[in-house]
mmCIF file of C-alpha atoms in Angstrom:
data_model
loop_
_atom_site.group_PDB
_atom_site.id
_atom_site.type_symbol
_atom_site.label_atom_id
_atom_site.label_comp_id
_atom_site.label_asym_id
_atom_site.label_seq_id
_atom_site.Cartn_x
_atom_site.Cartn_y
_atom_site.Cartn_z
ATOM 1 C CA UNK A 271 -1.696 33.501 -7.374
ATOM 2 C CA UNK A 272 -1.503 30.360 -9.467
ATOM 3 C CA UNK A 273 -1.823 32.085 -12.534
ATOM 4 C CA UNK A 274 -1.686 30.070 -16.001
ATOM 5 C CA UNK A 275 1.738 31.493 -18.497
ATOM 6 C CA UNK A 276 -1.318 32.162 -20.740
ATOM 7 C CA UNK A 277 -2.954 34.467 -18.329
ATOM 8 C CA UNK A 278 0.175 36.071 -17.597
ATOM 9 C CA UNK A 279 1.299 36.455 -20.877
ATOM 10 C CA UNK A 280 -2.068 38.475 -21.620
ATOM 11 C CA UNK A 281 -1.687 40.961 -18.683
ATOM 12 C CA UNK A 282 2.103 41.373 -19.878
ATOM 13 C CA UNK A 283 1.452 41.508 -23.429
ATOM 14 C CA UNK A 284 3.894 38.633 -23.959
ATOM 15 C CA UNK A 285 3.747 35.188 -25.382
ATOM 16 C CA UNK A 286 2.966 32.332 -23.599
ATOM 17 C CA UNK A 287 6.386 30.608 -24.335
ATOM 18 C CA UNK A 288 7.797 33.684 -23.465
ATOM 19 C CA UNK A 289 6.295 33.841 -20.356
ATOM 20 C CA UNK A 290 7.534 30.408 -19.789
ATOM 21 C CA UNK A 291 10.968 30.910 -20.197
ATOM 22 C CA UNK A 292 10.944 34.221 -17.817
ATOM 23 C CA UNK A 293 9.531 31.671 -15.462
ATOM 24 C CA UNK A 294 12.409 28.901 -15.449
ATOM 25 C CA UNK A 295 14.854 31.735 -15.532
ATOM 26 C CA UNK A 296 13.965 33.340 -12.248
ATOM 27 C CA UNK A 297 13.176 30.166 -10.748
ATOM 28 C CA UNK A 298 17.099 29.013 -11.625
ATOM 29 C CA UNK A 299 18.122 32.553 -9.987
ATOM 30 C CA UNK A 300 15.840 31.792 -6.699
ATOM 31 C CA UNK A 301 17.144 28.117 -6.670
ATOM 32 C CA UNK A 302 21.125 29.257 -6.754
ATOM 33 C CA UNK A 303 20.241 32.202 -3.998
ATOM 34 C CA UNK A 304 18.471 29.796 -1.727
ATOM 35 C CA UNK A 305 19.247 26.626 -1.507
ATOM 36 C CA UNK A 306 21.273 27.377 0.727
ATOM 37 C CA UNK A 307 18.687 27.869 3.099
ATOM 38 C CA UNK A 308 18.091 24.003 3.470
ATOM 39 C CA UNK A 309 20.838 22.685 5.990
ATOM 40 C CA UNK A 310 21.530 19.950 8.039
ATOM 41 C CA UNK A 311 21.962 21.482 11.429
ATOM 42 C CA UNK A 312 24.549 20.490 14.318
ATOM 43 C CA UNK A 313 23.666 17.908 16.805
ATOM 44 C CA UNK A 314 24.678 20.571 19.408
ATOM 45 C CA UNK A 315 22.284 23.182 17.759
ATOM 46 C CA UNK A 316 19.680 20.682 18.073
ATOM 47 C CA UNK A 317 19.729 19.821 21.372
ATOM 48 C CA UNK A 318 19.894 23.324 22.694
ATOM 49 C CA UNK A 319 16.954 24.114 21.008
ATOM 50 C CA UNK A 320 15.148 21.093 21.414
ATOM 51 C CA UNK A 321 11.111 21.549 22.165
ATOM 52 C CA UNK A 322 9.624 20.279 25.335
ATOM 53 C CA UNK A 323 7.360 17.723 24.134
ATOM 54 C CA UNK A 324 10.331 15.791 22.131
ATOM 55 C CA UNK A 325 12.282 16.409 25.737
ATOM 56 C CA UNK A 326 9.663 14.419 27.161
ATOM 57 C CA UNK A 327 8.919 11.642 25.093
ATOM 58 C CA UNK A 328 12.530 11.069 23.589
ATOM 59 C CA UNK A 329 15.054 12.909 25.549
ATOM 60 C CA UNK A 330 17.389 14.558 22.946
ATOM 61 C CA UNK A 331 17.907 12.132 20.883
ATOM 62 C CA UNK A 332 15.474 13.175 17.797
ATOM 63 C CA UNK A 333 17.049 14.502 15.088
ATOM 64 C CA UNK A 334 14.574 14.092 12.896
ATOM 65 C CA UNK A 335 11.110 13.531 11.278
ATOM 66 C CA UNK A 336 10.527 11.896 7.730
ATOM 67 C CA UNK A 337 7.511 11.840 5.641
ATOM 68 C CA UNK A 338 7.262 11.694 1.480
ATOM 69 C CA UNK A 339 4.781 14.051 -0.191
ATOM 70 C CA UNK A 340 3.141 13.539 -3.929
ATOM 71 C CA UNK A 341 2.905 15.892 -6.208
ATOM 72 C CA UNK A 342 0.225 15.235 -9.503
ATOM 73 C CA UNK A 343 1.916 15.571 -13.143
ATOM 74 C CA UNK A 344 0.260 15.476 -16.176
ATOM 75 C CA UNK A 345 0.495 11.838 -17.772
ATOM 76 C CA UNK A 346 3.287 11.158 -19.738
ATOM 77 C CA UNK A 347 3.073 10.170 -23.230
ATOM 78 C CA UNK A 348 6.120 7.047 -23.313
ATOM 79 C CA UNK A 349 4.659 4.205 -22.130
ATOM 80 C CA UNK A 350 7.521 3.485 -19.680
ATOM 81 C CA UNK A 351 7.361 6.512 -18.130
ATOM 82 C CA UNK A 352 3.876 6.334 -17.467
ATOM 83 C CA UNK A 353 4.347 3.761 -15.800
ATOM 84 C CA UNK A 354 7.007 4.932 -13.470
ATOM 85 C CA UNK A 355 5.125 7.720 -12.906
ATOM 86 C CA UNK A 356 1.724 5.923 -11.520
ATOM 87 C CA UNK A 357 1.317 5.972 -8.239
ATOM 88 C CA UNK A 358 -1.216 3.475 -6.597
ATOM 89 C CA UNK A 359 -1.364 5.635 -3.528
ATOM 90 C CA UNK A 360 -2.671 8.266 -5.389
ATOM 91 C CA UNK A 361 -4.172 6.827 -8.405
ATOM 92 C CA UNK A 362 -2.375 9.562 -10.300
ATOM 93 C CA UNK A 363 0.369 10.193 -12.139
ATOM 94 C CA UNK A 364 3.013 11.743 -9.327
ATOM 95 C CA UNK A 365 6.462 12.808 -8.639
ATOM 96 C CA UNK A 366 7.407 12.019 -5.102
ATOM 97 C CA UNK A 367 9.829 13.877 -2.676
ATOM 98 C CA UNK A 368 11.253 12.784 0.540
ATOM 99 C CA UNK A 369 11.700 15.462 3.368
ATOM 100 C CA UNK A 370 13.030 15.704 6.659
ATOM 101 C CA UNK A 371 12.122 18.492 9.542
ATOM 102 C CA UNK A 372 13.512 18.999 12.819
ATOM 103 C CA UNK A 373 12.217 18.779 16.001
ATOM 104 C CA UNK A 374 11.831 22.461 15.793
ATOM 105 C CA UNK A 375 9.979 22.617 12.343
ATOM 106 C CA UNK A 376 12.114 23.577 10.014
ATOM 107 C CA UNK A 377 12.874 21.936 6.977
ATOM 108 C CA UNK A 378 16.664 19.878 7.138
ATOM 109 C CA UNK A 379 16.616 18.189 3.987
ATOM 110 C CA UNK A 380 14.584 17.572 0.688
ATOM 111 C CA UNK A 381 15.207 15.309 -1.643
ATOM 112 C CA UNK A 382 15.270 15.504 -5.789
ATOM 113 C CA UNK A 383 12.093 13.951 -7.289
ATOM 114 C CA UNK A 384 11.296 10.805 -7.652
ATOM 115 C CA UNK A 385 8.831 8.642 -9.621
ATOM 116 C CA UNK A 386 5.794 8.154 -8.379
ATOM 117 C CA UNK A 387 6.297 4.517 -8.389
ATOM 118 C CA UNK A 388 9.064 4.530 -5.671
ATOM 119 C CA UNK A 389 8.778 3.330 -2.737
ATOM 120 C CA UNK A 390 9.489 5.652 0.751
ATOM 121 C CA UNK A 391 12.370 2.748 1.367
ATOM 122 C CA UNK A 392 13.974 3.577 -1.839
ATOM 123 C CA UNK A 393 13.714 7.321 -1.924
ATOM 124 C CA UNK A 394 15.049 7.174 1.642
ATOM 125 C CA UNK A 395 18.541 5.034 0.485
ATOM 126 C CA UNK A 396 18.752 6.789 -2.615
ATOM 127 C CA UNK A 397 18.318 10.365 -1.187
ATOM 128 C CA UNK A 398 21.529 11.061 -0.156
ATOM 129 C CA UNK A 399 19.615 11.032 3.301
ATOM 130 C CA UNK A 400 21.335 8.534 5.072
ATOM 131 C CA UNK A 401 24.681 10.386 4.648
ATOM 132 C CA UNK A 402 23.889 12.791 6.927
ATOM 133 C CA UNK A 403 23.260 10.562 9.916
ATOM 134 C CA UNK A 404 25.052 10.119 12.995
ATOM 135 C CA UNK A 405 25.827 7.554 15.321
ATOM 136 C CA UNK A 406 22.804 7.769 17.887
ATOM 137 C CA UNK A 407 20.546 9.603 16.115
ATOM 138 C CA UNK A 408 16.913 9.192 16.047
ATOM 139 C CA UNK A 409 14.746 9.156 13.576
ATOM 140 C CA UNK A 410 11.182 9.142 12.862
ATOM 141 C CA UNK A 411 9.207 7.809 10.419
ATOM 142 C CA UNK A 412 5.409 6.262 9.735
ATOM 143 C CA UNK A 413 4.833 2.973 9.031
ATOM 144 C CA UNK A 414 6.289 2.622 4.768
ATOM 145 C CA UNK A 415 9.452 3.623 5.508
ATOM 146 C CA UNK A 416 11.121 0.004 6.128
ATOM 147 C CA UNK A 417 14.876 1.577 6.828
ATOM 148 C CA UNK A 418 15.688 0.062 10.085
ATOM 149 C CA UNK A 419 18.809 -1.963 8.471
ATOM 150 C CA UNK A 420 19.833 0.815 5.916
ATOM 151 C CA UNK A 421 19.715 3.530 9.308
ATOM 152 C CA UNK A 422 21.754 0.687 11.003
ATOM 153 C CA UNK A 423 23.930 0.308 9.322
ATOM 154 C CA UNK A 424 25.081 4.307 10.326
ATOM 155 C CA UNK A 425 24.911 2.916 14.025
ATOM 156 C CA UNK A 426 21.791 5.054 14.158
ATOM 157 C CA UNK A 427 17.916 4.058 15.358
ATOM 158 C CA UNK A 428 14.454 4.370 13.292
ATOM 159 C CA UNK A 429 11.183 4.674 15.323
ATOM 160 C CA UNK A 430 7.962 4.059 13.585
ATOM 161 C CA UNK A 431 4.015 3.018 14.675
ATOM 162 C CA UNK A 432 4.055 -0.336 15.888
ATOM 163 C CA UNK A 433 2.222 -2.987 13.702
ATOM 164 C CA UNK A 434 0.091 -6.127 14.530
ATOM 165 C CA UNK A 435 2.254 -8.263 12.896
ATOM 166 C CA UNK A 436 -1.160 -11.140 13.337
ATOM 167 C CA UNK A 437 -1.112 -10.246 16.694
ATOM 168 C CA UNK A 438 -4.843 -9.643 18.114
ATOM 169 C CA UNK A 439 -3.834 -6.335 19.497
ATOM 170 C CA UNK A 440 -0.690 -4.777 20.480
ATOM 171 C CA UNK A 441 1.176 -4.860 23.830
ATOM 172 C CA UNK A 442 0.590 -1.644 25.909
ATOM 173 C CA UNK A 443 3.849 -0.258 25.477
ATOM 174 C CA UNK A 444 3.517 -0.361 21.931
ATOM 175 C CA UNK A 445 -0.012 1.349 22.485
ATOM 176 C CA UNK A 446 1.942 4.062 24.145
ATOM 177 C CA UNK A 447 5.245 4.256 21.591
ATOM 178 C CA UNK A 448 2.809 5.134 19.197
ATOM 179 C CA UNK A 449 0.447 7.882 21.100
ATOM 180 C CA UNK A 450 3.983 9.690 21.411
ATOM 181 C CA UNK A 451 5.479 8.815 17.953
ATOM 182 C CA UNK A 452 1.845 10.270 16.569
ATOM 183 C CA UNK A 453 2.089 13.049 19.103
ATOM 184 C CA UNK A 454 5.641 15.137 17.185
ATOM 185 C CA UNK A 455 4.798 13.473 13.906
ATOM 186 C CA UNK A 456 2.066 15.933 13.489
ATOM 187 C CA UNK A 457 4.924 18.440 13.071
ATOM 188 C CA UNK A 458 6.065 17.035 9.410
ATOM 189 C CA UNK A 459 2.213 16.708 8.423
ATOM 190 C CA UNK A 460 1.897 20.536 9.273
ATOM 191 C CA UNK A 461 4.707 21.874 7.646
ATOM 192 C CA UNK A 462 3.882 19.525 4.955
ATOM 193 C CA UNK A 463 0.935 21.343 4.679
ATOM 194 C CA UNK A 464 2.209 25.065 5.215
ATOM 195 C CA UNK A 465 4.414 24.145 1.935
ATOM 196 C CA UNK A 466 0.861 23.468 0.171
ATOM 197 C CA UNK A 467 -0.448 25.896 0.785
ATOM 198 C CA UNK A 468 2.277 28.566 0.342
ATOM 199 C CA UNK A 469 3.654 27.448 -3.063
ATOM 200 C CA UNK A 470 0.387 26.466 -5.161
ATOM 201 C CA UNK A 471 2.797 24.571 -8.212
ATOM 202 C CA UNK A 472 2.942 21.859 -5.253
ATOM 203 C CA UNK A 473 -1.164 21.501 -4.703
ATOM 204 C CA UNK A 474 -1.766 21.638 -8.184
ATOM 205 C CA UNK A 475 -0.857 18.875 -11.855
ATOM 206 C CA UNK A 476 2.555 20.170 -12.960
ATOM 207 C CA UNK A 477 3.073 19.850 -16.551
ATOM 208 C CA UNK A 478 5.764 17.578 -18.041
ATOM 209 C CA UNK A 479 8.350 20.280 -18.871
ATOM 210 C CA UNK A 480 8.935 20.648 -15.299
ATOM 211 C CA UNK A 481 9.486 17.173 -14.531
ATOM 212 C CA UNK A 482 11.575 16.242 -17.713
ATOM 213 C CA UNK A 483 15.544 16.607 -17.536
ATOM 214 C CA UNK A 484 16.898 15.487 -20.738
ATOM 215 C CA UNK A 485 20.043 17.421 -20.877
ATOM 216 C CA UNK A 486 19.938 19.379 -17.546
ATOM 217 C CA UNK A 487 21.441 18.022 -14.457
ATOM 218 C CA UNK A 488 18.516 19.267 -12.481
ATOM 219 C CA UNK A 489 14.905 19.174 -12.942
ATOM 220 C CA UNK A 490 12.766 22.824 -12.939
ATOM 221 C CA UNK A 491 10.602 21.486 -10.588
ATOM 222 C CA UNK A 492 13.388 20.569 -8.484
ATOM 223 C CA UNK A 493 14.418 23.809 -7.937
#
């Protein structure tokens, strides 16, 4: 419902820091029952279950697609952080989250948050994404993500839009790479999306005291 702690503190007859505190406590009781949920699945797993149209276009070599997602946050008052914080994508003040989905939607990994200031090439090598990779796998990504040495490096392959690079127009294979690439990238847009629209905190400008982790290991809103 999206419902303000002073709102809810009226219909319980509570106080609005009260309600507040209810709120982080049985979001740390949700976050230690379920994060468990979010796993990296087996190659072998993946391949079994691998949907037709990634069949088609990559074989079964996809293991999975990347995208970043802002989230608005109130403006913070240190000057420094502010500034972290800004992101010129948005013209907002953001926190910024990198997630990956399989082939067959669901979601494989999410990272902490990030300033809005960072960019998708340091979220991704500062993640603990690339740890998970294997030699061979695929990934794929839109056109910020600049990884291909970092995803090297693990002897694996990135696949992104192809650019112009000053070329006039691009070569017709590259044409085609792309109509597929934008083809199963949909999939990480729409579960983007679905998250949205589920959990309203992630639509909406989350105040400070979720973002701030001065003596906790782990942010609220990270949980």
């Amino acid at each position: 419902l999206n419902l303000l702690f002073t709102d809810l503190g009226y219909r319980f007859n509570i106080s609005r820091s009260t309600c507040g505190r209810i709120f982080k406590n049985v979001l740390h009781v949700l976050y230690k029952k379920l994060r468990s949920f979010v796993q990296w699945p087996e190659r072998e797993c993946l391949c079994a279950t691998m949907p037709k149209c990634f069949k088609e276009n990559f074989g079964n070599r996809v293991t999975v697609i990347i995208d970043c997602f802002e989230i608005f946050t109130e403006k913070p008052k240190n000057k420094e952080a502010s500034s972290q914080h800004f992101s010129h994508y948005k013209h907002h003040h953001t926190i910024k989250y990198f997630i990956g989905i399989s082939p067959q939607g669901s979601v494989m990994f999410i990272s902490k948050a990030f300033t809005g200031r960072s960019s998708d090439k340091f979220i991704t090598e500062n993640s603990g994404f690339l740890k998970n990779l294997l030699p061979g796998d695929l990934i794929l990504a839109d056109r910020g993500f600049l990884i291909k040495d970092s995803v090297n490096l693990c002897m694996a392959e990135v696949q992104m839009p192809a650019f112009l690079k000053g070329k006039k127009q691009l070569h017709p294979k590259e044409v085609e790479d792309t109509r597929k690439l934008a083809n199963v990238r949909i999939h990480v847009e729409r579960v983007i999306g679905l998250l949205r629209r589920k959990y309203k905190i992630t639509s909406n400008t989350l105040p400070m005291f979720m973002v701030r982790s001065k003596y906790k290991k782990i942010q609220t809103i990270d949980k």
